[in-house]
Short mmCIF file of C-alpha atoms in Angstrom, two decimals:
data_model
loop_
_atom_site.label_atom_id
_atom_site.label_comp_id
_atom_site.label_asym_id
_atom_site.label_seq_id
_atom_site.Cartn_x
_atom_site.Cartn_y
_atom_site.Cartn_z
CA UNK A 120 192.06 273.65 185.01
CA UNK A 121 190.16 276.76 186.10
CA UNK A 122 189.19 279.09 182.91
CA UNK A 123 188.53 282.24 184.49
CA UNK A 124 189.88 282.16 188.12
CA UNK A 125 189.73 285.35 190.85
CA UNK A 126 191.33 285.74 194.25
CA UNK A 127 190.46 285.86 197.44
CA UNK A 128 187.38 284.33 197.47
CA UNK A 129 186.29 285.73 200.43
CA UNK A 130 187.34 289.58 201.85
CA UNK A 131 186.08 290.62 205.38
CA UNK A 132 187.61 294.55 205.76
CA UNK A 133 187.07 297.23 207.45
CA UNK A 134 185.15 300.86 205.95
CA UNK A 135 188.34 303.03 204.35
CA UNK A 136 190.61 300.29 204.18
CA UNK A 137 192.08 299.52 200.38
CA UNK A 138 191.64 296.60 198.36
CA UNK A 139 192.01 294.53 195.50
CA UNK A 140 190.89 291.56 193.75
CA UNK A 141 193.02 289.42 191.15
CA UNK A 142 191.98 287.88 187.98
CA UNK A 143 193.30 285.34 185.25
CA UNK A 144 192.27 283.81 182.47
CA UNK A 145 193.65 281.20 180.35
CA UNK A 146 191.34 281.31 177.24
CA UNK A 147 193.05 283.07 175.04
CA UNK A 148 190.12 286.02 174.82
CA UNK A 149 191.01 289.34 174.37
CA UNK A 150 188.28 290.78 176.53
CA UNK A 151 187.96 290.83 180.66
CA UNK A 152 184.89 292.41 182.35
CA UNK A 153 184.01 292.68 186.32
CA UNK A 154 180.11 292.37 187.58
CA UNK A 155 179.05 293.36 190.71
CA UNK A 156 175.98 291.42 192.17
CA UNK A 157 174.38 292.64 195.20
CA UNK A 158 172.31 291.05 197.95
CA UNK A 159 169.44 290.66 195.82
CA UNK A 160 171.47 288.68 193.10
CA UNK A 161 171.09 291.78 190.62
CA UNK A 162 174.03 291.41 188.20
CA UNK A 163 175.59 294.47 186.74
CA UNK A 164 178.37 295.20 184.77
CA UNK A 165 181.16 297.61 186.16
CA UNK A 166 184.26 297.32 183.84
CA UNK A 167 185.36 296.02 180.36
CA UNK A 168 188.31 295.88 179.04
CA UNK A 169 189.32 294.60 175.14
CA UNK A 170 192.99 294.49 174.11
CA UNK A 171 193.98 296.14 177.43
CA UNK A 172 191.74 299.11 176.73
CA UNK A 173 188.90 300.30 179.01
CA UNK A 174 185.70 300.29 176.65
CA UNK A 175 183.04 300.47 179.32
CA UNK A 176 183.58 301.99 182.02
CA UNK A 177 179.59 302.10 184.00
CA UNK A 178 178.66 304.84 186.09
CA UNK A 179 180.52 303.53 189.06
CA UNK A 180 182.44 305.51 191.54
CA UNK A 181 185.84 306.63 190.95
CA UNK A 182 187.16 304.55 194.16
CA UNK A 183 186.95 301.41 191.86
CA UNK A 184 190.14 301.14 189.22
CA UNK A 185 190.47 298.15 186.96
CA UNK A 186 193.80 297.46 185.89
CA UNK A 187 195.19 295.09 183.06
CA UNK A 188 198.95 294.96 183.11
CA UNK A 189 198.12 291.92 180.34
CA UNK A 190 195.52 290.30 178.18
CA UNK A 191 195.27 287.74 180.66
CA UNK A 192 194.74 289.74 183.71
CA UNK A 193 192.26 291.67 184.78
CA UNK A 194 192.79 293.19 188.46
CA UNK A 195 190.51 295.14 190.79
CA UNK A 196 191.47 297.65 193.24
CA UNK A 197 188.91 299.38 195.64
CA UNK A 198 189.84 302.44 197.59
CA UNK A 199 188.36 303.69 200.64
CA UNK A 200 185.83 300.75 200.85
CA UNK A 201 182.88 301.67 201.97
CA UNK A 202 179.82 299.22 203.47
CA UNK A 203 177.93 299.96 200.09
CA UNK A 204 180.47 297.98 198.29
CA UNK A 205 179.60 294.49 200.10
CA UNK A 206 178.75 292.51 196.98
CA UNK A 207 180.00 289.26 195.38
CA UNK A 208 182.52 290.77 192.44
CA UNK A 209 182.70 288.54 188.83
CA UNK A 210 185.08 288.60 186.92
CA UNK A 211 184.44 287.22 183.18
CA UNK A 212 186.05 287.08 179.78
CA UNK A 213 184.65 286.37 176.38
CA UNK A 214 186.45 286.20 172.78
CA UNK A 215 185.39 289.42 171.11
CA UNK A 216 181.98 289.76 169.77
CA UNK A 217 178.60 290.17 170.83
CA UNK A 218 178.41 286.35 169.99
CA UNK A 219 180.17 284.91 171.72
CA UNK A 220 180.00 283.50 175.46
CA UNK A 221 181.44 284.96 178.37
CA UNK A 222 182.95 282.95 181.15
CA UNK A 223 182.57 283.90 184.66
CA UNK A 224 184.56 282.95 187.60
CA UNK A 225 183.55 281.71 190.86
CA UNK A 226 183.20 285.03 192.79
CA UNK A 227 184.86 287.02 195.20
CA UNK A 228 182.29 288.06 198.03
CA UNK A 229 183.58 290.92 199.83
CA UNK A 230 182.43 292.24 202.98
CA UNK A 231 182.98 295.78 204.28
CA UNK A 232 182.47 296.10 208.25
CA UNK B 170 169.00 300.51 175.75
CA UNK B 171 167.88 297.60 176.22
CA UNK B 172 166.87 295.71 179.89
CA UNK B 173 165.50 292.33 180.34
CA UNK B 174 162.26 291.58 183.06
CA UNK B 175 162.15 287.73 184.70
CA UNK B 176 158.52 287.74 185.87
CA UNK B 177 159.04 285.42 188.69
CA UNK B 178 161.43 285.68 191.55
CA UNK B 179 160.82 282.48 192.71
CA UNK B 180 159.51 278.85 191.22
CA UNK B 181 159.26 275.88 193.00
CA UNK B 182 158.24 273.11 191.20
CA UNK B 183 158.64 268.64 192.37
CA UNK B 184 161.55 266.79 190.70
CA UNK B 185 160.55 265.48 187.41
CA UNK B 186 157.78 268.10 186.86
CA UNK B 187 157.80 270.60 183.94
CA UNK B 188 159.14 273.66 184.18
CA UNK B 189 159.06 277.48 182.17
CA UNK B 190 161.10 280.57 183.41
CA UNK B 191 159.69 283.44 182.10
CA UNK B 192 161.77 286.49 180.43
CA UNK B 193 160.49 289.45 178.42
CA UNK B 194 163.00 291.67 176.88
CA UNK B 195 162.42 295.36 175.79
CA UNK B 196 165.12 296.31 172.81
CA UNK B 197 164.24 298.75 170.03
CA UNK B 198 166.92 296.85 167.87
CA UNK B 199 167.26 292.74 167.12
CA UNK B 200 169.25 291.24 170.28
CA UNK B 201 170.95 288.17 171.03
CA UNK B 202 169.73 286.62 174.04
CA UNK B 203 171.31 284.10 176.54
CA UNK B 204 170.80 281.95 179.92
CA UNK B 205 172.78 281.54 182.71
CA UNK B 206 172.55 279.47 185.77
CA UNK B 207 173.98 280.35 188.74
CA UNK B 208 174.49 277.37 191.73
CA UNK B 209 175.00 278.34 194.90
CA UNK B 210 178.54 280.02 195.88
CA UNK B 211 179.54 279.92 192.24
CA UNK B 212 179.73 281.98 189.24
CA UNK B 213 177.35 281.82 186.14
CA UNK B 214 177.75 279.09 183.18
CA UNK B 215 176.03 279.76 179.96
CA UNK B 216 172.98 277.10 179.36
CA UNK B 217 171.86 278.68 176.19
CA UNK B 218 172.13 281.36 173.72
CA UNK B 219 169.52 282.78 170.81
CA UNK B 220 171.72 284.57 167.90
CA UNK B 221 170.04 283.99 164.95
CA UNK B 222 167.83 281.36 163.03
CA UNK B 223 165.47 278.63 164.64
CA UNK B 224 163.50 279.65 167.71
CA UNK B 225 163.96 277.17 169.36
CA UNK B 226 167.02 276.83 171.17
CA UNK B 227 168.53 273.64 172.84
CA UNK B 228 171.01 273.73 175.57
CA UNK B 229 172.72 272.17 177.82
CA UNK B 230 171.09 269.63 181.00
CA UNK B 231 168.03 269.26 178.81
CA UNK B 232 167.47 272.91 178.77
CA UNK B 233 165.47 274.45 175.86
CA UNK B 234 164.18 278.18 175.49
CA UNK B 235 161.71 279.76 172.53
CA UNK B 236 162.58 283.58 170.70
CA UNK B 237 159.25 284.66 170.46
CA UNK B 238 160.03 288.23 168.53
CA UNK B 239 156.20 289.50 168.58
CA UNK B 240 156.37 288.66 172.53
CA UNK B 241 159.69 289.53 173.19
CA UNK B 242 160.25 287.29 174.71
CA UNK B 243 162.32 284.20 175.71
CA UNK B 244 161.34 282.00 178.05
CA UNK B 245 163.13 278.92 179.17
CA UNK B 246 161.98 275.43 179.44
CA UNK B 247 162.66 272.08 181.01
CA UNK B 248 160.62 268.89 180.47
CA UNK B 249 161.26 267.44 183.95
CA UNK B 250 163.24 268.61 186.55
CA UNK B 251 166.03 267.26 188.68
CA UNK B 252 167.07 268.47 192.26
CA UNK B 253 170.22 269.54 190.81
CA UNK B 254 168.89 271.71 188.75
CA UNK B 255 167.82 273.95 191.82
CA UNK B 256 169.69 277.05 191.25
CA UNK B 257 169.23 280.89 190.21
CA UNK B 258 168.41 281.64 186.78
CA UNK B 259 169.55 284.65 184.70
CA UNK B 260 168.30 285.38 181.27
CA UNK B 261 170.41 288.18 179.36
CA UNK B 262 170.60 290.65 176.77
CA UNK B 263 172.77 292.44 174.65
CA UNK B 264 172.99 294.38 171.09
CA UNK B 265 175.27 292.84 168.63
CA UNK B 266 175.48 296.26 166.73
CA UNK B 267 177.42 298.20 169.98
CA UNK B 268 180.53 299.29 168.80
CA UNK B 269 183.26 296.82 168.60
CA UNK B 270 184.49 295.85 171.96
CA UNK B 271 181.65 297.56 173.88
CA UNK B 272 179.25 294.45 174.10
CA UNK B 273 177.88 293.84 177.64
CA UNK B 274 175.31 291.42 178.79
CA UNK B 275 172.32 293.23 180.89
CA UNK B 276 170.80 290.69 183.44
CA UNK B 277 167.85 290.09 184.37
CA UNK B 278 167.15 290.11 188.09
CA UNK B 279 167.15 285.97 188.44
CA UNK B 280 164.70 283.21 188.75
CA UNK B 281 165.32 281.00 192.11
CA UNK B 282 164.23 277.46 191.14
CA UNK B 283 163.95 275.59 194.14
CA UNK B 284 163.00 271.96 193.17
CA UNK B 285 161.30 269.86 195.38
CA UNK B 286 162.14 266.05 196.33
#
């Protein structure tokens, strides 16, 4: 049973068009987050969201919008994609608290052509 | 802020050889520190974590990694390697004082350990 599970898990669009990537988990935390990694395998966070409230929101553009209709989901949308924004997208959730561990999913790796 | 150096990119090493993965953090408050491992075409999975206490932290696959506060540092460690341990290696940072909620992991940039048969 897949903790922390994100579709598609692969995206081949084209620049402008508009996406978005699902997530679930079934953990029971109250927080979601998205990481970008790029080519180089830098990680870096983009989004967090605790109790369905953004709490970080990183300095990314304003094309990206997170959206949690529920404490279990944690969607990503992605307007006018541009080929900057080919990356491999986490998403992750963690109980709340500095403490505690945060579980990743598997990936989505989107490419923009 | 905080941020997190891994000093190699790259370590190969032969299967059953010793291994260390450097990482030096820079915080100007107390941190808890973690280590991820990435395999390929798949997320990350926590091997470790350093909140509080001993130094010396045990984890999982016969992982092990030492707080060294005067260092900063917090470098990981495995006795002898196997060739499924060849993966990318992330150690992590964050400050358990951020306001509640606000808690984020910064990464460092990855260790590729390529083990060799």
């Amino acid at each position: 049973d897949t903790a922390v599970s994100q579709t598609p898990k692969y995206l081949v669009t084209q620049m402008g068009n508009d996406k978005s990537i699902k997530c679930e988990q079934n953990l029971g935390h109250d927080t979601m987050y998205w990481y970008k990694q790029d080519s180089k395998k830098f990680l870096k966070i983009m989004f967090s969201y605790n109790n369905k409230e953004l709490i970080i929101n990183e300095t990314v553009p304003n094309r990206f919008s997170p959206k949690s209709p529920d404490k279990a989901h944690l969607n990503l949308h992605i307007n006018s994609l541009e080929l900057g924004d080919s990356a491999v997208y986490f998403c992750a959730s963690s109980r709340q608290g500095a403490e505690n561990t945060i579980y990743f999913g598997e990936g989505s790796w989107l490419t923009v052509v | 802020a905080q941020s997190v150096t891994q000093l190699d990119s790259q370590v190969p090493v032969f299967e059953e050889a010793p291994v260390e993965l450097r990482c030096n953090y820079s915080s100007s408050v107390s941190v808890y520190l973690f280590w991820y491992v990435q395999y390929p075409n798949q997320g990350l999975q926590l091997l470790l974590k350093y909140l509080s206490g001993s130094t010396l932290v045990k984890g999982i696959n016969g992982f092990e990694a030492e707080f060294n506060k005067s260092q900063t540092s917090f470098h990981l460690r495995k006795p002898s390697v196997h060739i499924s341990d060849t993966a990318e290696y992330f150690c992590a940072v964050t400050n358990p004082h951020s306001g509640a909620g606000s808690y984020q992991l910064t990464f460092g940039k990855g260790t590729k350990l390529s083990v060799i048969p």
